[in-house]
Amino acid sequence: MDEKLEKALEFSNYQKTLQIQKENLKLRLEHMLIVKIDGNIFRADMEFINFMQTCLQNGSVYTIILDINNNPVKITDIKECLKTLLEVYYKAYDEYFDKYETLKKARNIKKVIS
Amino acid sequence: MKKLKRGFLLLAFNNNEIDYIKMACCCALSIKSHLKYNHVTLVTDGSINWLEKILSKDQIEKIFDNIIIVETQDKENIRTHYDSPWTKFKAPFLNKNRANAYDISPYDETILLDVDYLVMSDMLDLVWDNTEDFLINKDAANLRNEKFHSKEIRLSESGVPMYWATVIYFKKSEIAKLIFDLSIFIKDNYLFYKHLYKFPGRLFRNDYVFSIAMHIIGGFKENIIKSFPISTIKTMDQKDDIVEVDNKSILFLSHDPEKPWINNLVRCKELDVHIMNKRSFLRHSDELIKVFLENRNKTNSGD
């Protein structure tokens, strides 16, 4: 096989492997963002966090939000809910960021899958 | 029988080709390694003799908290398996007890798992005490994170959505009882429903049975029955292989059937995986048992 083609195919294989591992990291992030609050399951995303922050700033006594199954849930302790969401968010994204940075520096397949 | 609050139900019936009992040991230990709530009940038949032969009483007690013996219901149900793209074999598939899980389960809340499902994350801990009475997943993706072929997305080209009976959560409740009773009815009238729903093949599949039950119970509408918090089941294909395992991750060699000259190494870390290549699973079962036993959660909780 032509050397240039061989190198290109080798790089192509590396890119594919890297891409899959990045997707797996993203999947793990999605797992980690799932949070249970008062028995209901939510995703600790930025939209939810911002909304709870707004509710807190507005002095709302309670708020209604949809859980991941689209059931309406009444949240009465907004401060505690926001605290939980932020904890989950930081933990998940810190891990994601660290692992993503390590992956970015992996220059061969062996390192990508290590 | 003592009523237990929550736990896992694993059904394992050996045949001459595949050691489902050993796979159940790996699955149970993966639960005990990664989950806080990890009470496990094994449901089996005469295969119990094999379990008692390969493991000591002490080892069995470390793996299973409860064992229930039932009669195998199956007659002829032959499944074709692959072990990599190059090896093909047939084996009996003794899977007709699954629809009886509701009556068999000793738990108020049960997660029914295929024994070839390895729990590598703590995701299933979030499922307990659910607001829903029944959960089942509709989506599956391969190791390369590609969605399945269209014939695994719907029962037929214009058919109803396919649900995966691989992981099912249910509460002892009216609706769950209704679903399982209906599944038994569909199982008993399988040929009729095969013609009605036009699904392919001659193999009896619980995925088809539960997909039809979901369609009927959901008022003949789609997406009524809810999924697990992570709704996609990561699935190792029968043509993929396992390279190495540890407590938190599995390294696979993923075969792309559309580009058969390409094999990709894929590491799944802290992600649950459905292992379809049974022989590959069994080649690594001793290793899996060893690493999971070392990391087994000592708190044995079903309450």
PDB file of N, CA, C and O in Angstrom, chain A residues 12-13 16-17 19-21 23-25 27-28 30-32 34-36 39-41 67-71 95 99 109 112-114, chain B residues 121-123 125-132 135 143-146 226-227 229-230 234 251 262-271:
ATOM      1  N   SER A  12      -7.359   8.163   9.930  1.00  0.00           N
ATOM      2  CA  SER A  12      -8.809   8.037   9.865  1.00  0.00           C
ATOM      3  C   SER A  12      -9.319   7.136  11.000  1.00  0.00           C
ATOM      4  O   SER A  12     -10.309   7.438  11.677  1.00  0.00           O
ATOM      5  N   ASN A  13      -8.614   6.043  11.223  1.00  0.00           N
ATOM      6  CA  ASN A  13      -8.965   5.106  12.287  1.00  0.00           C
ATOM      7  C   ASN A  13      -8.833   5.767  13.665  1.00  0.00           C
ATOM      8  O   ASN A  13      -9.683   5.612  14.542  1.00  0.00           O
ATOM      9  N   LYS A  16     -11.745   8.218  14.168  1.00  0.00           N
ATOM     10  CA  LYS A  16     -12.996   7.517  14.473  1.00  0.00           C
ATOM     11  C   LYS A  16     -13.003   7.068  15.948  1.00  0.00           C
ATOM     12  O   LYS A  16     -13.984   7.253  16.664  1.00  0.00           O
ATOM     13  N   THR A  17     -11.870   6.489  16.371  1.00  0.00           N
ATOM     14  CA  THR A  17     -11.758   6.019  17.767  1.00  0.00           C
ATOM     15  C   THR A  17     -11.902   7.196  18.735  1.00  0.00           C
ATOM     16  O   THR A  17     -12.617   7.103  19.739  1.00  0.00           O
ATOM     17  N   GLN A  19     -13.410  10.018  18.190  1.00  0.00           N
ATOM     18  CA  GLN A  19     -14.785  10.510  18.144  1.00  0.00           C
ATOM     19  C   GLN A  19     -15.706   9.664  19.043  1.00  0.00           C
ATOM     20  O   GLN A  19     -16.514  10.190  19.803  1.00  0.00           O
ATOM     21  N   ILE A  20     -15.539   8.336  18.948  1.00  0.00           N
ATOM     22  CA  ILE A  20     -16.377   7.438  19.768  1.00  0.00           C
ATOM     23  C   ILE A  20     -16.119   7.692  21.252  1.00  0.00           C
ATOM     24  O   ILE A  20     -17.043   7.764  22.060  1.00  0.00           O
ATOM     25  N   GLN A  21     -14.843   7.842  21.620  1.00  0.00           N
ATOM     26  CA  GLN A  21     -14.527   8.061  23.036  1.00  0.00           C
ATOM     27  C   GLN A  21     -15.079   9.405  23.525  1.00  0.00           C
ATOM     28  O   GLN A  21     -15.531   9.522  24.657  1.00  0.00           O
ATOM     29  N   GLU A  23     -17.785  10.793  22.375  1.00  0.00           N
ATOM     30  CA  GLU A  23     -19.224  10.554  22.534  1.00  0.00           C
ATOM     31  C   GLU A  23     -19.513   9.792  23.833  1.00  0.00           C
ATOM     32  O   GLU A  23     -20.493  10.065  24.521  1.00  0.00           O
ATOM     33  N   ASN A  24     -18.640   8.847  24.155  1.00  0.00           N
ATOM     34  CA  ASN A  24     -18.823   8.101  25.410  1.00  0.00           C
ATOM     35  C   ASN A  24     -18.682   9.004  26.637  1.00  0.00           C
ATOM     36  O   ASN A  24     -19.396   8.838  27.623  1.00  0.00           O
ATOM     37  N   LEU A  25     -17.749   9.963  26.540  1.00  0.00           N
ATOM     38  CA  LEU A  25     -17.608  10.930  27.640  1.00  0.00           C
ATOM     39  C   LEU A  25     -18.883  11.751  27.786  1.00  0.00           C
ATOM     40  O   LEU A  25     -19.342  12.039  28.891  1.00  0.00           O
ATOM     41  N   LEU A  27     -21.856  10.806  26.918  1.00  0.00           N
ATOM     42  CA  LEU A  27     -22.887   9.919  27.489  1.00  0.00           C
ATOM     43  C   LEU A  27     -22.762   9.848  29.003  1.00  0.00           C
ATOM     44  O   LEU A  27     -23.746   9.892  29.733  1.00  0.00           O
ATOM     45  N   ARG A  28     -21.516   9.726  29.450  1.00  0.00           N
ATOM     46  CA  ARG A  28     -21.253   9.677  30.893  1.00  0.00           C
ATOM     47  C   ARG A  28     -21.699  10.987  31.545  1.00  0.00           C
ATOM     48  O   ARG A  28     -22.274  10.987  32.629  1.00  0.00           O
ATOM     49  N   GLU A  30     -24.101  12.917  30.482  1.00  0.00           N
ATOM     50  CA  GLU A  30     -25.576  12.861  30.531  1.00  0.00           C
ATOM     51  C   GLU A  30     -26.043  12.036  31.734  1.00  0.00           C
ATOM     52  O   GLU A  30     -27.002  12.391  32.401  1.00  0.00           O
ATOM     53  N   HIS A  31     -25.346  10.920  31.998  1.00  0.00           N
ATOM     54  CA  HIS A  31     -25.659  10.090  33.161  1.00  0.00           C
ATOM     55  C   HIS A  31     -25.529  10.908  34.445  1.00  0.00           C
ATOM     56  O   HIS A  31     -26.388  10.884  35.299  1.00  0.00           O
ATOM     57  N   MET A  32     -24.404  11.617  34.525  1.00  0.00           N
ATOM     58  CA  MET A  32     -24.084  12.315  35.777  1.00  0.00           C
ATOM     59  C   MET A  32     -24.999  13.505  36.033  1.00  0.00           C
ATOM     60  O   MET A  32     -25.126  13.952  37.169  1.00  0.00           O
ATOM     61  N   ILE A  34     -28.171  13.524  35.612  1.00  0.00           N
ATOM     62  CA  ILE A  34     -29.488  13.080  36.088  1.00  0.00           C
ATOM     63  C   ILE A  34     -29.525  13.193  37.614  1.00  0.00           C
ATOM     64  O   ILE A  34     -28.617  12.729  38.297  1.00  0.00           O
ATOM     65  N   VAL A  35     -30.566  13.829  38.120  1.00  0.00           N
ATOM     66  CA  VAL A  35     -30.634  14.077  39.564  1.00  0.00           C
ATOM     67  C   VAL A  35     -32.043  13.787  40.091  1.00  0.00           C
ATOM     68  O   VAL A  35     -33.021  14.013  39.378  1.00  0.00           O
ATOM     69  N   LYS A  36     -32.077  13.262  41.298  1.00  0.00           N
ATOM     70  CA  LYS A  36     -33.366  12.942  41.920  1.00  0.00           C
ATOM     71  C   LYS A  36     -33.649  13.977  43.007  1.00  0.00           C
ATOM     72  O   LYS A  36     -32.842  14.155  43.922  1.00  0.00           O
ATOM     73  N   GLY A  39     -37.842  12.586  45.072  1.00  0.00           N
ATOM     74  CA  GLY A  39     -38.382  11.401  44.399  1.00  0.00           C
ATOM     75  C   GLY A  39     -38.659  11.590  42.910  1.00  0.00           C
ATOM     76  O   GLY A  39     -39.038  10.643  42.230  1.00  0.00           O
ATOM     77  N   ASN A  40     -38.463  12.798  42.404  1.00  0.00           N
ATOM     78  CA  ASN A  40     -38.685  13.038  40.969  1.00  0.00           C
ATOM     79  C   ASN A  40     -37.347  13.189  40.256  1.00  0.00           C
ATOM     80  O   ASN A  40     -36.385  13.711  40.830  1.00  0.00           O
ATOM     81  N   ILE A  41     -37.318  12.761  39.006  1.00  0.00           N
ATOM     82  CA  ILE A  41     -36.035  12.761  38.299  1.00  0.00           C
ATOM     83  C   ILE A  41     -35.970  13.922  37.303  1.00  0.00           C
ATOM     84  O   ILE A  41     -36.887  14.149  36.511  1.00  0.00           O
ATOM     85  N   ASP A  67     -40.727  17.127  35.199  1.00  0.00           N
ATOM     86  CA  ASP A  67     -39.611  16.189  35.379  1.00  0.00           C
ATOM     87  C   ASP A  67     -39.267  15.558  34.022  1.00  0.00           C
ATOM     88  O   ASP A  67     -39.863  15.932  32.999  1.00  0.00           O
ATOM     89  N   ILE A  68     -38.320  14.591  34.004  1.00  0.00           N
ATOM     90  CA  ILE A  68     -37.887  14.077  32.688  1.00  0.00           C
ATOM     91  C   ILE A  68     -38.983  13.277  31.983  1.00  0.00           C
ATOM     92  O   ILE A  68     -38.906  13.049  30.792  1.00  0.00           O
ATOM     93  N   ASN A  69     -40.006  12.869  32.741  1.00  0.00           N
ATOM     94  CA  ASN A  69     -41.132  12.179  32.098  1.00  0.00           C
ATOM     95  C   ASN A  69     -42.300  13.119  31.808  1.00  0.00           C
ATOM     96  O   ASN A  69     -43.422  12.670  31.559  1.00  0.00           O
ATOM     97  N   ASN A  70     -42.015  14.438  31.888  1.00  0.00           N
ATOM     98  CA  ASN A  70     -43.031  15.468  31.617  1.00  0.00           C
ATOM     99  C   ASN A  70     -44.184  15.495  32.615  1.00  0.00           C
ATOM    100  O   ASN A  70     -45.288  15.920  32.275  1.00  0.00           O
ATOM    101  N   ASN A  71     -43.906  15.011  33.836  1.00  0.00           N
ATOM    102  CA  ASN A  71     -44.907  15.136  34.896  1.00  0.00           C
ATOM    103  C   ASN A  71     -44.663  16.462  35.626  1.00  0.00           C
ATOM    104  O   ASN A  71     -43.516  16.782  35.948  1.00  0.00           O
ATOM    105  N   GLU A  95     -15.745  16.602  35.944  1.00  0.00           N
ATOM    106  CA  GLU A  95     -15.227  15.303  35.479  1.00  0.00           C
ATOM    107  C   GLU A  95     -15.142  15.271  33.950  1.00  0.00           C
ATOM    108  O   GLU A  95     -14.153  14.839  33.379  1.00  0.00           O
ATOM    109  N   LYS A  99     -11.609  14.840  31.798  1.00  0.00           N
ATOM    110  CA  LYS A  99     -11.430  13.683  30.924  1.00  0.00           C
ATOM    111  C   LYS A  99     -11.339  14.112  29.460  1.00  0.00           C
ATOM    112  O   LYS A  99     -10.599  13.513  28.683  1.00  0.00           O
ATOM    113  N   ILE A 109      -4.055   5.873  19.159  1.00  0.00           N
ATOM    114  CA  ILE A 109      -5.201   5.066  19.588  1.00  0.00           C
ATOM    115  C   ILE A 109      -4.981   4.480  20.985  1.00  0.00           C
ATOM    116  O   ILE A 109      -5.891   4.462  21.817  1.00  0.00           O
ATOM    117  N   VAL A 112      -5.803   7.034  23.407  1.00  0.00           N
ATOM    118  CA  VAL A 112      -7.231   7.380  23.364  1.00  0.00           C
ATOM    119  C   VAL A 112      -8.060   6.389  24.178  1.00  0.00           C
ATOM    120  O   VAL A 112      -8.990   6.768  24.888  1.00  0.00           O
ATOM    121  N   ILE A 113      -7.704   5.111  24.090  1.00  0.00           N
ATOM    122  CA  ILE A 113      -8.535   4.101  24.777  1.00  0.00           C
ATOM    123  C   ILE A 113      -7.991   3.718  26.152  1.00  0.00           C
ATOM    124  O   ILE A 113      -8.522   2.819  26.796  1.00  0.00           O
ATOM    125  N   SER A 114      -6.943   4.431  26.606  1.00  0.00           N
ATOM    126  CA  SER A 114      -6.346   4.056  27.899  1.00  0.00           C
ATOM    127  C   SER A 114      -7.233   4.521  29.061  1.00  0.00           C
ATOM    128  O   SER A 114      -8.051   5.403  28.917  1.00  0.00           O
TER     129      SER A 114
ATOM    130  N   SER B 121     -22.324   1.417  36.084  1.00  0.00           N
ATOM    131  CA  SER B 121     -22.522   2.764  36.617  1.00  0.00           C
ATOM    132  C   SER B 121     -23.545   2.688  37.764  1.00  0.00           C
ATOM    133  O   SER B 121     -24.118   1.625  38.008  1.00  0.00           O
ATOM    134  N   ASP B 122     -23.790   3.834  38.396  1.00  0.00           N
ATOM    135  CA  ASP B 122     -24.758   3.829  39.505  1.00  0.00           C
ATOM    136  C   ASP B 122     -26.137   4.338  39.065  1.00  0.00           C
ATOM    137  O   ASP B 122     -26.976   4.687  39.884  1.00  0.00           O
ATOM    138  N   MET B 123     -26.350   4.400  37.760  1.00  0.00           N
ATOM    139  CA  MET B 123     -27.576   4.983  37.219  1.00  0.00           C
ATOM    140  C   MET B 123     -28.857   4.319  37.746  1.00  0.00           C
ATOM    141  O   MET B 123     -29.844   4.999  38.050  1.00  0.00           O
ATOM    142  N   ASP B 125     -29.546   3.140  40.532  1.00  0.00           N
ATOM    143  CA  ASP B 125     -29.904   3.541  41.902  1.00  0.00           C
ATOM    144  C   ASP B 125     -30.966   4.637  41.904  1.00  0.00           C
ATOM    145  O   ASP B 125     -31.705   4.793  42.872  1.00  0.00           O
ATOM    146  N   LEU B 126     -31.013   5.422  40.822  1.00  0.00           N
ATOM    147  CA  LEU B 126     -31.956   6.548  40.750  1.00  0.00           C
ATOM    148  C   LEU B 126     -33.391   6.121  40.438  1.00  0.00           C
ATOM    149  O   LEU B 126     -34.320   6.906  40.537  1.00  0.00           O
ATOM    150  N   VAL B 127     -33.535   4.875  40.023  1.00  0.00           N
ATOM    151  CA  VAL B 127     -34.828   4.425  39.504  1.00  0.00           C
ATOM    152  C   VAL B 127     -35.835   4.096  40.613  1.00  0.00           C
ATOM    153  O   VAL B 127     -37.045   4.274  40.437  1.00  0.00           O
ATOM    154  N   TRP B 128     -35.314   3.655  41.755  1.00  0.00           N
ATOM    155  CA  TRP B 128     -36.198   3.194  42.841  1.00  0.00           C
ATOM    156  C   TRP B 128     -37.132   4.288  43.330  1.00  0.00           C
ATOM    157  O   TRP B 128     -36.829   5.470  43.227  1.00  0.00           O
ATOM    158  N   ASP B 129     -38.242   3.855  43.894  1.00  0.00           N
ATOM    159  CA  ASP B 129     -39.235   4.777  44.433  1.00  0.00           C
ATOM    160  C   ASP B 129     -39.729   5.729  43.345  1.00  0.00           C
ATOM    161  O   ASP B 129     -39.906   6.924  43.566  1.00  0.00           O
ATOM    162  N   ASN B 130     -39.927   5.169  42.169  1.00  0.00           N
ATOM    163  CA  ASN B 130     -40.273   5.958  40.995  1.00  0.00           C
ATOM    164  C   ASN B 130     -41.738   6.397  41.018  1.00  0.00           C
ATOM    165  O   ASN B 130     -42.584   5.730  41.603  1.00  0.00           O
ATOM    166  N   THR B 131     -41.985   7.516  40.359  1.00  0.00           N
ATOM    167  CA  THR B 131     -43.385   7.959  40.259  1.00  0.00           C
ATOM    168  C   THR B 131     -44.152   7.090  39.244  1.00  0.00           C
ATOM    169  O   THR B 131     -45.372   7.009  39.288  1.00  0.00           O
ATOM    170  N   GLU B 132     -43.411   6.443  38.323  1.00  0.00           N
ATOM    171  CA  GLU B 132     -44.037   5.561  37.333  1.00  0.00           C
ATOM    172  C   GLU B 132     -44.108   4.136  37.893  1.00  0.00           C
ATOM    173  O   GLU B 132     -43.253   3.728  38.672  1.00  0.00           O
ATOM    174  N   LEU B 135     -41.313   0.921  33.757  1.00  0.00           N
ATOM    175  CA  LEU B 135     -40.377   1.602  32.845  1.00  0.00           C
ATOM    176  C   LEU B 135     -39.732   0.575  31.918  1.00  0.00           C
ATOM    177  O   LEU B 135     -39.396  -0.537  32.351  1.00  0.00           O
ATOM    178  N   LEU B 143     -21.953   0.025  19.963  1.00  0.00           N
ATOM    179  CA  LEU B 143     -20.777   0.537  20.676  1.00  0.00           C
ATOM    180  C   LEU B 143     -20.222   1.805  20.040  1.00  0.00           C
ATOM    181  O   LEU B 143     -19.540   2.588  20.684  1.00  0.00           O
ATOM    182  N   ARG B 144     -20.526   1.993  18.742  1.00  0.00           N
ATOM    183  CA  ARG B 144     -20.052   3.206  18.055  1.00  0.00           C
ATOM    184  C   ARG B 144     -21.074   4.336  18.193  1.00  0.00           C
ATOM    185  O   ARG B 144     -21.013   5.327  17.466  1.00  0.00           O
ATOM    186  N   ASN B 145     -22.040   4.124  19.095  1.00  0.00           N
ATOM    187  CA  ASN B 145     -23.088   5.106  19.400  1.00  0.00           C
ATOM    188  C   ASN B 145     -23.998   5.392  18.211  1.00  0.00           C
ATOM    189  O   ASN B 145     -24.590   6.475  18.128  1.00  0.00           O
ATOM    190  N   GLU B 146     -24.106   4.434  17.307  1.00  0.00           N
ATOM    191  CA  GLU B 146     -25.034   4.575  16.183  1.00  0.00           C
ATOM    192  C   GLU B 146     -26.348   3.889  16.554  1.00  0.00           C
ATOM    193  O   GLU B 146     -26.334   2.815  17.156  1.00  0.00           O
ATOM    194  N   LYS B 226     -43.216   5.080  29.763  1.00  0.00           N
ATOM    195  CA  LYS B 226     -41.987   5.856  29.980  1.00  0.00           C
ATOM    196  C   LYS B 226     -40.719   4.998  29.962  1.00  0.00           C
ATOM    197  O   LYS B 226     -40.755   3.803  30.238  1.00  0.00           O
ATOM    198  N   SER B 227     -39.616   5.706  29.666  1.00  0.00           N
ATOM    199  CA  SER B 227     -38.295   5.058  29.634  1.00  0.00           C
ATOM    200  C   SER B 227     -37.542   5.290  30.937  1.00  0.00           C
ATOM    201  O   SER B 227     -37.934   6.134  31.739  1.00  0.00           O
ATOM    202  N   PRO B 229     -34.296   6.787  33.113  1.00  0.00           N
ATOM    203  CA  PRO B 229     -33.693   8.129  32.990  1.00  0.00           C
ATOM    204  C   PRO B 229     -32.703   8.214  31.828  1.00  0.00           C
ATOM    205  O   PRO B 229     -32.644   9.215  31.133  1.00  0.00           O
ATOM    206  N   ILE B 230     -31.913   7.168  31.640  1.00  0.00           N
ATOM    207  CA  ILE B 230     -31.065   7.109  30.438  1.00  0.00           C
ATOM    208  C   ILE B 230     -31.776   6.145  29.507  1.00  0.00           C
ATOM    209  O   ILE B 230     -31.837   4.936  29.752  1.00  0.00           O
ATOM    210  N   LYS B 234     -26.937   0.840  25.673  1.00  0.00           N
ATOM    211  CA  LYS B 234     -25.689   0.670  24.912  1.00  0.00           C
ATOM    212  C   LYS B 234     -25.472  -0.829  24.709  1.00  0.00           C
ATOM    213  O   LYS B 234     -25.449  -1.592  25.673  1.00  0.00           O
ATOM    214  N   LEU B 251     -13.031  -2.865  27.493  1.00  0.00           N
ATOM    215  CA  LEU B 251     -12.486  -2.484  26.189  1.00  0.00           C
ATOM    216  C   LEU B 251     -12.999  -3.479  25.154  1.00  0.00           C
ATOM    217  O   LEU B 251     -12.838  -4.692  25.304  1.00  0.00           O
ATOM    218  N   ILE B 262     -13.184  -2.441   8.752  1.00  0.00           N
ATOM    219  CA  ILE B 262     -12.836  -1.558   9.871  1.00  0.00           C
ATOM    220  C   ILE B 262     -13.261  -2.184  11.203  1.00  0.00           C
ATOM    221  O   ILE B 262     -14.394  -2.618  11.364  1.00  0.00           O
ATOM    222  N   ASN B 263     -12.332  -2.239  12.136  1.00  0.00           N
ATOM    223  CA  ASN B 263     -12.642  -2.629  13.515  1.00  0.00           C
ATOM    224  C   ASN B 263     -12.125  -1.527  14.425  1.00  0.00           C
ATOM    225  O   ASN B 263     -10.964  -1.132  14.310  1.00  0.00           O
ATOM    226  N   ASN B 264     -12.984  -1.031  15.296  1.00  0.00           N
ATOM    227  CA  ASN B 264     -12.563   0.040  16.192  1.00  0.00           C
ATOM    228  C   ASN B 264     -12.473  -0.440  17.626  1.00  0.00           C
ATOM    229  O   ASN B 264     -13.342  -1.187  18.080  1.00  0.00           O
ATOM    230  N   LEU B 265     -11.450   0.027  18.312  1.00  0.00           N
ATOM    231  CA  LEU B 265     -11.371  -0.228  19.747  1.00  0.00           C
ATOM    232  C   LEU B 265     -12.253   0.799  20.451  1.00  0.00           C
ATOM    233  O   LEU B 265     -12.188   1.990  20.138  1.00  0.00           O
ATOM    234  N   VAL B 266     -13.081   0.342  21.366  1.00  0.00           N
ATOM    235  CA  VAL B 266     -13.980   1.248  22.094  1.00  0.00           C
ATOM    236  C   VAL B 266     -13.927   0.915  23.577  1.00  0.00           C
ATOM    237  O   VAL B 266     -14.145  -0.236  23.957  1.00  0.00           O
ATOM    238  N   ARG B 267     -13.620   1.921  24.386  1.00  0.00           N
ATOM    239  CA  ARG B 267     -13.656   1.675  25.833  1.00  0.00           C
ATOM    240  C   ARG B 267     -14.930   2.284  26.416  1.00  0.00           C
ATOM    241  O   ARG B 267     -15.203   3.471  26.217  1.00  0.00           O
ATOM    242  N   CYS B 268     -15.688   1.462  27.100  1.00  0.00           N
ATOM    243  CA  CYS B 268     -16.896   1.951  27.779  1.00  0.00           C
ATOM    244  C   CYS B 268     -16.594   2.030  29.255  1.00  0.00           C
ATOM    245  O   CYS B 268     -16.414   1.003  29.915  1.00  0.00           O
ATOM    246  N   LYS B 269     -16.503   3.249  29.751  1.00  0.00           N
ATOM    247  CA  LYS B 269     -16.144   3.446  31.154  1.00  0.00           C
ATOM    248  C   LYS B 269     -17.331   4.011  31.913  1.00  0.00           C
ATOM    249  O   LYS B 269     -17.915   5.012  31.503  1.00  0.00           O
ATOM    250  N   GLU B 270     -17.697   3.340  32.993  1.00  0.00           N
ATOM    251  CA  GLU B 270     -18.817   3.761  33.843  1.00  0.00           C
ATOM    252  C   GLU B 270     -20.103   3.933  33.037  1.00  0.00           C
ATOM    253  O   GLU B 270     -20.880   4.853  33.262  1.00  0.00           O
ATOM    254  N   LEU B 271     -20.276   3.056  32.071  1.00  0.00           N
ATOM    255  CA  LEU B 271     -21.509   3.014  31.274  1.00  0.00           C
ATOM    256  C   LEU B 271     -22.002   1.573  31.270  1.00  0.00           C
ATOM    257  O   LEU B 271     -21.223   0.652  31.013  1.00  0.00           O
TER     258      LEU B 271
END
